[in-house]
């Protein structure tokens, strides 16, 4: 069982990507090819991410853009009548795992109850180790490089919740302007009927890449440091792939 089999099970796969980040599209295409998924594919889409002119009450322009992009993905799924979608960030790294591990996660996706599944994440660092597949998780996660949602009610519920969050001030008890990661955690308690689970072990992480969400550090803004930083990230990603 491979990542290709897992991807094939979903109605549609979205890869959230800013149009000017051709570098990330190329790297993601190579990353998918590495695990046997060839792009272009009619069911795998580079989804045009949002880039607003101002951040409003959000931590940064990039955080608002990512929040808007994820909301638009869910709206697109609703408009297409999709019931099961996989959502990827364009800097994801698919972990090297035995086929049996991917098969176990896919089996649980097919046979267990879930609404939202965090398949690839940065935290928890130490997810539950007693089960290979999908595991219950009631505390926070960080990172949404690779996640799935199923059920028209869940898709609409999460979409509508995100719309409400964007209209509220930061610190609102039901969720206000924040990073998407925060809303990804809060939706479990704010939208009735959401069942949240995580993949154990984690299926995907994050490639080294210049951020589009947080404010850029000086070495990503000033030459020659920007070029040097880019070269170092490429070296780190090649080393990670072995």
Coordinates of N, CA and C in Angstrom, one line a residue:
X1 N 0.8 -1.2 0.0 CA 0.0 0.0 0.0 C 0.9 1.2 0.0
X2 N 0.5 2.2 -0.8 CA 1.4 3.4 -1.0 C 0.6 4.7 -0.8
X3 N 1.3 5.8 -0.8 CA 0.7 7.1 -0.7 C -0.3 7.3 -1.9
X4 N 0.1 6.8 -3.0 CA -0.8 6.9 -4.2 C -2.1 6.2 -3.9
X5 N -2.2 5.1 -3.2 CA -3.4 4.5 -2.9 C -4.2 5.3 -1.9
X6 N -3.6 6.0 -1.0 CA -4.3 6.8 0.0 C -4.9 8.0 -0.8
X7 N -4.1 8.7 -1.6 CA -4.6 9.8 -2.4 C -5.8 9.4 -3.2
X8 N -5.7 8.2 -3.8 CA -6.8 7.8 -4.8 C -8.1 7.6 -4.1
X9 N -8.1 7.4 -2.7 CA -9.4 7.2 -2.0 C -10.2 8.5 -1.9
X10 N -9.6 9.6 -2.0 CA -10.3 10.9 -1.8 C -11.0 11.4 -3.1
X11 N -12.1 12.1 -2.9 CA -12.7 12.7 -4.1 C -11.8 13.7 -4.8
X12 N -11.1 14.4 -4.0 CA -10.3 15.5 -4.6 C -9.1 15.8 -3.6
X13 N -8.0 16.2 -4.1 CA -6.8 16.6 -3.3 C -6.5 18.1 -3.7
X14 N -6.4 18.9 -2.7 CA -6.1 20.3 -2.8 C -4.7 20.6 -2.3
X15 N -3.9 21.3 -3.1 CA -2.5 21.7 -2.6 C -2.6 23.2 -2.6
X16 N -2.6 23.8 -1.4 CA -2.7 25.3 -1.3 C -1.4 25.9 -1.7
X17 N -1.4 26.8 -2.7 CA -0.2 27.4 -3.2 C -0.4 28.8 -3.8
X18 N 0.5 29.7 -3.4 CA 0.4 31.1 -3.9 C 0.9 31.0 -5.4
X19 N 0.3 31.7 -6.3 CA 0.7 31.7 -7.7 C 2.1 32.0 -7.9
X20 N 2.7 32.9 -7.1 CA 4.1 33.3 -7.4 C 5.1 32.3 -6.8
X21 N 4.7 31.3 -6.1 CA 5.6 30.3 -5.5 C 5.7 29.1 -6.5
X22 N 6.2 29.4 -7.7 CA 6.5 28.3 -8.6 C 7.6 27.4 -8.1
X23 N 8.4 27.9 -7.2 CA 9.4 27.0 -6.6 C 8.8 25.9 -5.8
X24 N 7.7 26.3 -5.0 CA 7.1 25.3 -4.2 C 6.3 24.3 -5.1
X25 N 5.7 24.8 -6.2 CA 5.0 23.8 -7.0 C 5.9 22.8 -7.6
X26 N 7.1 23.3 -8.0 CA 8.1 22.3 -8.6 C 8.6 21.3 -7.5
X27 N 8.8 21.8 -6.3 CA 9.3 20.9 -5.2 C 8.2 20.0 -4.8
X28 N 6.9 20.4 -4.8 CA 5.8 19.5 -4.4 C 5.6 18.4 -5.5
X29 N 5.7 18.8 -6.8 CA 5.6 17.9 -7.9 C 6.7 16.8 -7.7
X30 N 7.9 17.2 -7.4 CA 9.0 16.3 -7.2 C 8.8 15.4 -6.0
X31 N 8.2 16.0 -4.9 CA 7.9 15.2 -3.7 C 6.9 14.1 -4.0
X32 N 5.9 14.5 -4.7 CA 4.8 13.5 -5.1 C 5.4 12.4 -6.0
X33 N 6.2 12.8 -6.9 CA 6.8 11.8 -7.9 C 7.6 10.8 -7.1
X34 N 8.3 11.3 -6.0 CA 9.1 10.4 -5.2 C 8.4 9.3 -4.6
X35 N 7.1 9.5 -4.4 CA 6.3 8.4 -3.8 C 5.3 7.8 -4.8
X36 N 5.5 8.1 -6.1 CA 4.8 7.4 -7.1 C 3.5 8.1 -7.6
X37 N 3.4 9.4 -7.2 CA 2.2 10.2 -7.7 C 2.7 11.2 -8.7
X38 N 2.1 11.0 -9.9 CA 2.6 11.9 -11.0 C 1.6 13.0 -11.2
X39 N 2.1 14.2 -11.3 CA 1.3 15.4 -11.6 C 1.7 15.9 -13.0
X40 N 0.7 16.5 -13.8 CA -0.6 16.8 -13.3 C -1.5 15.5 -13.3
X41 N -2.6 15.7 -12.4 CA -3.6 14.7 -12.2 C -4.9 15.4 -12.1
X42 N -6.0 15.0 -12.7 CA -7.2 15.7 -12.7 C -7.8 15.8 -11.3
X43 N -7.5 14.9 -10.4 CA -8.0 15.0 -9.1 C -7.1 15.6 -8.0
X44 N -5.9 16.1 -8.5 CA -5.0 16.7 -7.6 C -4.8 18.1 -8.1
X45 N -5.1 19.1 -7.3 CA -5.2 20.5 -7.8 C -4.3 21.4 -7.0
X46 N -3.5 22.2 -7.7 CA -2.8 23.4 -7.0 C -3.8 24.5 -6.9
X47 N -4.3 24.7 -5.7 CA -5.4 25.6 -5.4 C -4.8 27.0 -5.2
X48 N -5.2 28.0 -5.9 CA -4.7 29.4 -5.8 C -5.0 30.0 -4.5
X49 N -3.9 30.2 -3.7 CA -4.0 30.7 -2.4 C -4.3 32.2 -2.4
X50 N -4.8 32.8 -1.3 CA -5.1 34.2 -1.2 C -3.9 34.9 -0.6
X51 N -3.8 36.2 -1.0 CA -2.8 37.1 -0.5 C -3.4 38.5 -0.3
X52 N -4.0 38.7 0.8 CA -4.6 40.1 1.0 C -3.6 41.2 1.1
X53 N -4.1 42.4 1.0 CA -3.2 43.6 1.0 C -2.9 44.0 2.5
X54 N -3.8 43.7 3.4 CA -3.6 44.1 4.8 C -4.0 42.9 5.7
X55 N -3.4 42.9 6.9 CA -3.6 41.8 7.8 C -4.9 41.9 8.7
X56 N -5.5 43.1 8.8 CA -6.6 43.3 9.7 C -6.2 43.0 11.1
X57 N -7.0 42.2 11.8 CA -6.8 41.8 13.2 C -5.9 40.5 13.3
X58 N -5.5 40.0 12.1 CA -4.7 38.8 12.2 C -3.2 39.0 12.5
X59 N -2.5 38.0 12.9 CA -1.1 38.2 13.3 C -0.2 38.7 12.1
X60 N -0.5 38.4 10.9 CA 0.3 38.8 9.7 C -0.6 38.7 8.5
X61 N -0.1 39.3 7.4 CA -0.8 39.2 6.1 C -0.9 37.7 5.7
X62 N 0.3 37.0 5.9 CA 0.3 35.6 5.5 C -0.6 34.7 6.3
X63 N -0.8 35.0 7.6 CA -1.7 34.2 8.4 C -3.1 34.4 7.9
X64 N -3.5 35.7 7.6 CA -4.9 35.9 7.1 C -5.0 35.2 5.7
X65 N -4.0 35.3 4.9 CA -4.1 34.7 3.6 C -4.3 33.2 3.7
X66 N -3.6 32.6 4.6 CA -3.7 31.1 4.7 C -5.1 30.8 5.3
X67 N -5.6 31.6 6.2 CA -6.9 31.4 6.8 C -8.0 31.5 5.7
X68 N -7.9 32.5 4.9 CA -8.8 32.7 3.8 C -8.7 31.6 2.8
X69 N -7.5 31.1 2.5 CA -7.3 30.0 1.5 C -8.0 28.7 2.0
X70 N -7.8 28.4 3.2 CA -8.4 27.2 3.7 C -9.9 27.3 3.7
X71 N -10.4 28.5 4.0 CA -11.8 28.7 4.0 C -12.4 28.5 2.6
X72 N -11.6 29.0 1.6 CA -12.0 28.9 0.2 C -12.0 27.5 -0.3
X73 N -11.0 26.7 0.2 CA -10.9 25.3 -0.2 C -12.2 24.6 0.2
X74 N -12.6 24.8 1.5 CA -13.9 24.2 2.0 C -15.1 24.7 1.2
X75 N -15.1 25.9 0.8 CA -16.2 26.4 0.0 C -16.2 25.8 -1.4
X76 N -15.1 25.6 -1.9 CA -15.0 25.0 -3.2 C -15.5 23.5 -3.2
X77 N -15.1 22.8 -2.1 CA -15.6 21.4 -1.9 C -17.1 21.4 -1.8
X78 N -17.6 22.4 -1.1 CA -19.1 22.4 -0.9 C -19.8 22.7 -2.3
X79 N -19.2 23.6 -3.0 CA -19.8 23.9 -4.3 C -19.7 22.8 -5.3
X80 N -18.7 21.9 -5.2 CA -18.6 20.8 -6.1 C -19.4 19.6 -5.6
X81 N -19.9 19.7 -4.4 CA -20.6 18.5 -3.8 C -19.7 17.4 -3.4
X82 N -18.5 17.7 -3.0 CA -17.5 16.7 -2.6 C -17.8 16.3 -1.2
X83 N -17.5 15.0 -0.8 CA -17.8 14.5 0.5 C -16.5 14.1 1.3
X84 N -15.4 14.0 0.6 CA -14.1 13.5 1.2 C -13.0 14.1 0.5
X85 N -12.3 15.1 1.2 CA -11.1 15.8 0.5 C -9.9 15.7 1.4
X86 N -8.8 15.8 0.7 CA -7.5 15.8 1.3 C -6.8 17.2 1.0
X87 N -6.3 17.8 2.0 CA -5.8 19.2 1.9 C -4.3 19.2 2.3
X88 N -3.5 19.7 1.4 CA -2.0 19.8 1.6 C -1.5 21.2 1.5
X89 N -0.5 21.5 2.3 CA 0.3 22.7 2.1 C 1.3 22.4 1.1
X90 N 1.8 23.4 0.4 CA 2.7 23.2 -0.7 C 4.2 23.1 -0.2
X91 N 4.4 23.0 1.1 CA 5.7 22.7 1.6 C 5.8 21.4 2.4
X92 N 4.8 20.5 2.1 CA 4.8 19.2 2.8 C 5.9 18.3 2.4
X93 N 6.3 17.5 3.3 CA 7.3 16.4 3.1 C 6.6 15.1 3.5
X94 N 6.4 14.1 2.6 CA 5.8 12.9 2.9 C 6.8 12.0 3.5
X95 N 6.6 11.5 4.7 CA 7.5 10.7 5.5 C 7.8 9.4 4.9
X96 N 9.0 8.9 5.0 CA 9.4 7.5 4.6 C 8.9 6.5 5.6
X97 N 7.8 5.8 5.2 CA 7.2 4.9 6.1 C 6.9 3.5 5.4
X98 N 6.9 2.4 6.2 CA 6.6 1.1 5.6 C 5.2 1.1 4.9
X99 N 5.0 0.4 3.8 CA 3.7 0.3 3.2 C 2.6 -0.1 4.2
X100 N 3.0 -1.0 5.1 CA 1.9 -1.4 6.1 C 1.4 -0.3 6.9
X101 N 2.2 0.7 7.2 CA 1.8 1.9 8.0 C 0.8 2.7 7.2
X102 N 1.1 3.0 6.0 CA 0.1 3.7 5.2 C -1.2 2.9 5.0
X103 N -1.0 1.6 4.8 CA -2.2 0.8 4.7 C -3.1 0.8 5.9
X104 N -2.5 0.8 7.1 CA -3.2 0.9 8.4 C -4.0 2.2 8.5
X105 N -3.3 3.3 8.1 CA -4.0 4.6 8.2 C -5.2 4.6 7.2
X106 N -5.0 4.1 6.0 CA -6.0 4.1 5.0 C -7.2 3.2 5.5
X107 N -6.9 2.1 6.0 CA -7.9 1.2 6.5 C -8.8 1.9 7.6
X108 N -8.1 2.6 8.5 CA -8.9 3.3 9.5 C -9.7 4.5 8.9
X109 N -9.1 5.1 7.9 CA -9.9 6.2 7.3 C -11.2 5.6 6.7
X110 N -11.1 4.4 6.1 CA -12.2 3.8 5.5 C -13.3 3.2 6.5
X111 N -12.8 2.8 7.6 CA -13.7 2.0 8.5 C -14.0 2.6 9.8
X112 N -13.4 3.7 10.2 CA -13.7 4.2 11.6 C -14.4 5.6 11.4
X113 N -14.9 6.0 12.5 CA -15.7 7.3 12.6 C -14.7 8.5 12.7
X114 N -14.8 9.4 11.8 CA -14.0 10.6 11.9 C -14.6 11.7 11.0
X115 N -14.4 12.9 11.3 CA -14.8 14.1 10.5 C -13.5 14.8 10.0
X116 N -12.6 15.0 10.9 CA -11.3 15.7 10.5 C -10.2 14.8 11.0
X117 N -9.2 14.6 10.1 CA -8.1 13.8 10.4 C -6.8 14.5 10.1
X118 N -6.0 14.7 11.1 CA -4.6 15.3 11.0 C -3.7 14.2 10.6
X119 N -3.3 14.2 9.3 CA -2.5 13.1 8.8 C -1.0 13.4 8.9
X120 N -0.7 14.7 8.8 CA 0.7 15.2 8.9 C 0.7 16.4 9.7
X121 N 1.6 16.5 10.7 CA 1.6 17.6 11.6 C 3.0 17.8 12.2
X122 N 3.2 19.0 12.8 CA 4.5 19.3 13.5 C 4.5 18.9 15.0
X123 N 3.3 19.0 15.6 CA 3.1 18.6 17.0 C 1.7 18.0 17.0
X124 N 1.6 16.9 17.8 CA 2.5 16.5 18.9 C 3.8 15.8 18.5
X125 N 4.8 16.1 19.2 CA 6.1 15.4 18.9 C 6.1 13.9 19.2
X126 N 5.3 13.5 20.2 CA 5.2 12.1 20.6 C 3.7 11.7 20.6
X127 N 3.2 11.4 19.4 CA 1.8 11.0 19.3 C 1.6 9.6 20.0
X128 N 0.4 9.2 20.2 CA 0.2 7.8 20.8 C 0.9 6.7 20.0
X129 N 1.5 5.8 20.8 CA 2.3 4.8 20.1 C 1.7 3.4 20.1
X130 N 0.5 3.3 20.7 CA -0.1 2.0 20.9 C -0.9 1.5 19.7
X131 N -1.1 2.4 18.7 CA -1.9 2.0 17.6 C -1.4 2.6 16.3
X132 N -1.3 1.8 15.3 CA -0.9 2.3 13.9 C -2.2 2.5 13.1
X133 N -2.4 3.7 12.7 CA -3.6 4.0 12.0 C -4.1 5.4 12.4
X134 N -5.4 5.5 12.8 CA -5.9 6.8 13.3 C -6.2 6.6 14.8
X135 N -5.8 7.6 15.5 CA -5.9 7.6 17.0 C -6.7 8.8 17.5
X136 N -7.4 8.6 18.6 CA -8.1 9.7 19.2 C -7.1 10.7 19.7
X137 N -7.4 12.0 19.7 CA -6.5 13.0 20.2 C -7.4 14.2 20.7
X138 N -7.3 14.5 21.9 CA -8.1 15.6 22.5 C -7.4 16.9 22.8
X139 N -6.1 16.9 22.8 CA -5.3 18.1 23.0 C -4.9 18.7 21.7
X140 N -4.0 19.8 21.8 CA -3.7 20.6 20.6 C -2.8 19.9 19.6
X141 N -2.9 20.4 18.4 CA -1.9 20.0 17.3 C -1.3 21.3 16.8
X142 N -0.2 21.1 16.1 CA 0.4 22.3 15.4 C 0.8 21.8 14.0
X143 N 0.5 22.6 13.0 CA 0.8 22.2 11.6 C -0.3 21.5 10.9
X144 N -0.6 22.1 9.7 CA -1.7 21.5 8.9 C -1.2 21.2 7.5
X145 N 0.0 20.6 7.4 CA 0.6 20.3 6.1 C -0.2 19.3 5.3
X146 N -1.0 18.4 6.1 CA -1.6 17.2 5.4 C -2.8 16.8 6.3
X147 N -4.0 17.2 5.9 CA -5.2 16.9 6.7 C -6.4 16.6 5.8
X148 N -7.3 15.9 6.4 CA -8.5 15.4 5.6 C -9.8 15.8 6.3
X149 N -10.8 15.9 5.6 CA -12.2 16.2 6.1 C -13.2 15.4 5.3
X150 N -14.2 14.8 6.0 CA -15.2 14.1 5.2 C -16.6 14.4 5.8
X151 N -17.6 14.3 4.9 CA -18.9 14.5 5.3 C -19.4 16.0 4.9
X152 N -20.5 16.1 4.2 CA -20.9 17.4 3.8 C -21.2 18.3 5.0
X153 N -21.8 17.7 6.1 CA -22.1 18.5 7.3 C -20.8 19.0 7.9
X154 N -19.8 18.2 8.0 CA -18.5 18.6 8.6 C -17.9 19.7 7.7
X155 N -17.9 19.5 6.4 CA -17.2 20.5 5.5 C -17.9 21.9 5.7
X156 N -19.3 21.9 5.6 CA -20.0 23.1 5.8 C -19.8 23.7 7.2
X157 N -19.8 22.8 8.2 CA -19.7 23.3 9.6 C -18.4 24.0 9.8
X158 N -17.3 23.4 9.3 CA -16.0 24.0 9.5 C -15.9 25.3 8.7
X159 N -16.4 25.3 7.4 CA -16.4 26.5 6.6 C -17.1 27.6 7.3
X160 N -18.3 27.4 7.8 CA -19.1 28.4 8.4 C -18.4 28.9 9.7
X161 N -17.8 28.0 10.5 CA -17.1 28.4 11.7 C -15.9 29.3 11.3
X162 N -15.1 29.0 10.3 CA -14.0 29.8 9.9 C -14.5 31.2 9.5
X163 N -15.6 31.3 8.8 CA -16.2 32.6 8.4 C -16.5 33.4 9.7
X164 N -17.0 32.8 10.7 CA -17.4 33.5 12.0 C -16.1 34.0 12.7
X165 N -15.1 33.1 12.7 CA -13.8 33.4 13.4 C -13.2 34.6 12.8
X166 N -13.2 34.7 11.4 CA -12.5 35.8 10.8 C -13.2 37.2 11.1
X167 N -14.5 37.1 11.5 CA -15.2 38.4 11.8 C -15.0 38.8 13.2
X168 N -14.4 37.9 14.1 CA -14.3 38.2 15.5 C -13.0 38.8 15.8
X169 N -12.9 39.5 16.9 CA -11.6 40.1 17.4 C -10.7 39.0 18.0
X170 N -9.4 39.2 18.0 CA -8.5 38.2 18.6 C -8.9 38.0 20.1
X171 N -8.8 36.8 20.5 CA -9.1 36.4 21.9 C -10.5 36.2 22.2
X172 N -11.4 36.2 21.2 CA -12.8 35.9 21.4 C -12.9 34.5 22.0
X173 N -13.8 34.3 23.0 CA -13.8 32.9 23.7 C -14.3 31.8 22.7
X174 N -15.0 32.1 21.7 CA -15.4 31.1 20.7 C -14.5 31.1 19.5
X175 N -13.4 31.8 19.5 CA -12.4 31.8 18.4 C -12.5 33.1 17.6
X176 N -11.4 33.9 17.7 CA -11.4 35.1 16.9 C -10.2 35.1 16.0
X177 N -9.9 36.2 15.3 CA -8.9 36.3 14.3 C -7.6 35.7 14.8
X178 N -7.1 34.6 14.2 CA -5.9 33.9 14.6 C -5.3 33.1 13.5
X179 N -4.2 32.4 13.8 CA -3.6 31.5 12.8 C -4.6 30.4 12.6
X180 N -4.6 29.8 11.3 CA -5.5 28.7 11.0 C -5.3 27.5 12.0
X181 N -4.1 27.3 12.4 CA -3.8 26.2 13.3 C -4.8 26.3 14.6
X182 N -5.0 27.5 15.0 CA -5.8 27.7 16.2 C -7.3 27.3 15.9
X183 N -7.8 27.8 14.8 CA -9.2 27.4 14.4 C -9.3 25.9 14.2
X184 N -8.2 25.3 13.6 CA -8.2 23.9 13.4 C -8.4 23.1 14.7
X185 N -7.8 23.6 15.8 CA -8.0 23.0 17.1 C -9.4 23.3 17.7
X186 N -9.8 24.6 17.6 CA -11.0 25.0 18.3 C -12.3 24.5 17.7
X187 N -12.2 24.1 16.4 CA -13.5 23.7 15.7 C -14.0 22.4 16.4
X188 N -13.2 21.6 17.0 CA -13.6 20.4 17.6 C -14.6 20.7 18.7
X189 N -14.4 21.8 19.5 CA -15.3 22.1 20.6 C -16.4 23.1 20.2
X190 N -16.3 23.7 19.1 CA -17.3 24.8 18.7 C -18.3 24.3 17.7
X191 N -18.0 23.3 16.9 CA -19.0 22.8 15.9 C -19.4 21.4 16.4
X192 N -20.7 21.2 16.6 CA -21.2 19.9 17.1 C -21.0 18.9 16.0
X193 N -20.7 17.7 16.5 CA -20.6 16.5 15.6 C -19.3 16.3 15.0
X194 N -18.3 17.1 15.3 CA -17.0 16.9 14.7 C -16.2 15.9 15.5
X195 N -15.7 14.8 14.8 CA -14.9 13.8 15.4 C -13.5 14.0 14.9
X196 N -12.5 14.2 15.7 CA -11.2 14.6 15.3 C -10.2 13.4 15.7
X197 N -9.3 13.0 14.7 CA -8.4 12.0 15.0 C -7.1 12.4 14.3
X198 N -6.0 11.7 14.7 CA -4.7 12.0 14.1 C -4.1 10.7 13.6
X199 N -3.2 10.8 12.6 CA -2.5 9.6 12.1 C -1.4 9.3 13.1
X200 N -1.3 8.0 13.4 CA -0.1 7.5 14.2 C 0.5 6.3 13.5
X201 N 1.8 6.5 13.1 CA 2.6 7.7 13.3 C 2.2 8.8 12.3
X202 N 2.8 9.9 12.4 CA 2.6 11.0 11.5 C 3.0 10.7 10.1
X203 N 2.2 11.0 9.1 CA 2.5 10.7 7.7 C 3.3 11.7 7.0
X204 N 3.3 13.0 7.4 CA 4.0 14.0 6.7 C 4.5 15.1 7.6
X205 N 5.5 15.8 7.2 CA 6.1 16.9 7.9 C 6.2 18.1 6.9
X206 N 7.2 18.9 7.2 CA 7.3 20.2 6.5 C 8.7 20.3 5.9
X207 N 8.8 20.6 4.6 CA 10.1 20.9 4.0 C 10.6 22.2 4.5
X208 N 11.9 22.4 4.4 CA 12.5 23.7 4.7 C 12.2 24.6 3.5
X209 N 11.6 25.8 3.8 CA 11.2 26.7 2.7 C 10.9 28.1 3.3
X210 N 11.1 29.1 2.5 CA 10.8 30.5 2.9 C 9.3 30.6 3.3
X211 N 9.0 31.1 4.4 CA 7.6 31.2 4.9 C 6.8 32.2 4.1
X212 N 5.5 31.9 4.0 CA 4.5 32.8 3.4 C 3.5 33.2 4.4
X213 N 3.6 32.7 5.7 CA 2.6 33.0 6.7 C 3.1 34.0 7.7
X214 N 4.4 33.7 8.2 CA 5.0 34.6 9.2 C 5.7 35.7 8.5
X215 N 6.0 36.8 9.2 CA 6.8 37.9 8.7 C 8.2 37.3 8.4
X216 N 8.8 37.8 7.3 CA 10.1 37.3 6.8 C 11.2 37.8 7.7
X217 N 12.1 37.0 8.0 CA 13.3 37.4 8.7 C 14.3 38.1 7.7
X218 N 15.3 38.8 8.3 CA 16.2 39.6 7.4 C 16.8 38.8 6.4
X219 N 17.2 37.5 6.7 CA 17.9 36.7 5.7 C 17.0 36.2 4.6
X220 N 15.7 36.4 4.7 CA 14.8 36.1 3.6 C 14.4 37.3 2.8
X221 N 14.9 38.5 3.3 CA 14.6 39.8 2.6 C 15.7 40.4 1.9
X222 N 17.0 40.2 2.4 CA 18.1 40.9 2.0 C 19.1 40.0 1.2
X223 N 19.5 40.5 0.0 CA 20.6 39.7 -0.7 C 21.9 40.2 -0.1
X224 N 22.9 39.3 -0.1 CA 22.9 37.9 -0.7 C 22.4 36.8 0.2
X225 N 21.9 37.3 1.4 CA 21.5 36.3 2.4 C 20.3 35.4 2.0
X226 N 19.4 36.1 1.2 CA 18.2 35.4 0.7 C 18.6 34.2 -0.2
X227 N 19.6 34.4 -1.1 CA 20.0 33.4 -2.0 C 20.7 32.3 -1.2
X228 N 21.5 32.7 -0.2 CA 22.2 31.7 0.6 C 21.3 30.8 1.4
X229 N 20.2 31.5 2.0 CA 19.2 30.8 2.7 C 18.5 29.8 1.9
X230 N 18.1 30.2 0.6 CA 17.5 29.3 -0.3 C 18.3 28.1 -0.6
X231 N 19.6 28.3 -0.9 CA 20.5 27.2 -1.2 C 20.6 26.2 0.0
X232 N 20.7 26.8 1.2 CA 20.8 25.9 2.4 C 19.5 25.1 2.6
X233 N 18.4 25.7 2.3 CA 17.1 24.9 2.5 C 17.1 23.8 1.4
X234 N 17.5 24.0 0.2 CA 17.5 23.0 -0.8 C 18.4 21.8 -0.4
X235 N 19.6 22.2 0.2 CA 20.5 21.2 0.7 C 19.9 20.4 1.8
X236 N 19.2 21.1 2.7 CA 18.6 20.4 3.8 C 17.5 19.4 3.3
X237 N 16.7 19.8 2.4 CA 15.7 18.9 1.8 C 16.2 17.7 1.1
X238 N 17.3 17.9 0.3 CA 17.9 16.8 -0.3 C 18.5 15.8 0.7
X239 N 19.1 16.4 1.7 CA 19.7 15.5 2.8 C 18.6 14.7 3.5
X240 N 17.5 15.4 3.7 CA 16.3 14.7 4.4 C 15.8 13.5 3.6
X241 N 15.8 13.7 2.3 CA 15.3 12.6 1.4 C 16.3 11.5 1.2
X242 N 17.6 11.8 1.7 CA 18.6 10.8 1.6 C 19.2 10.7 0.2

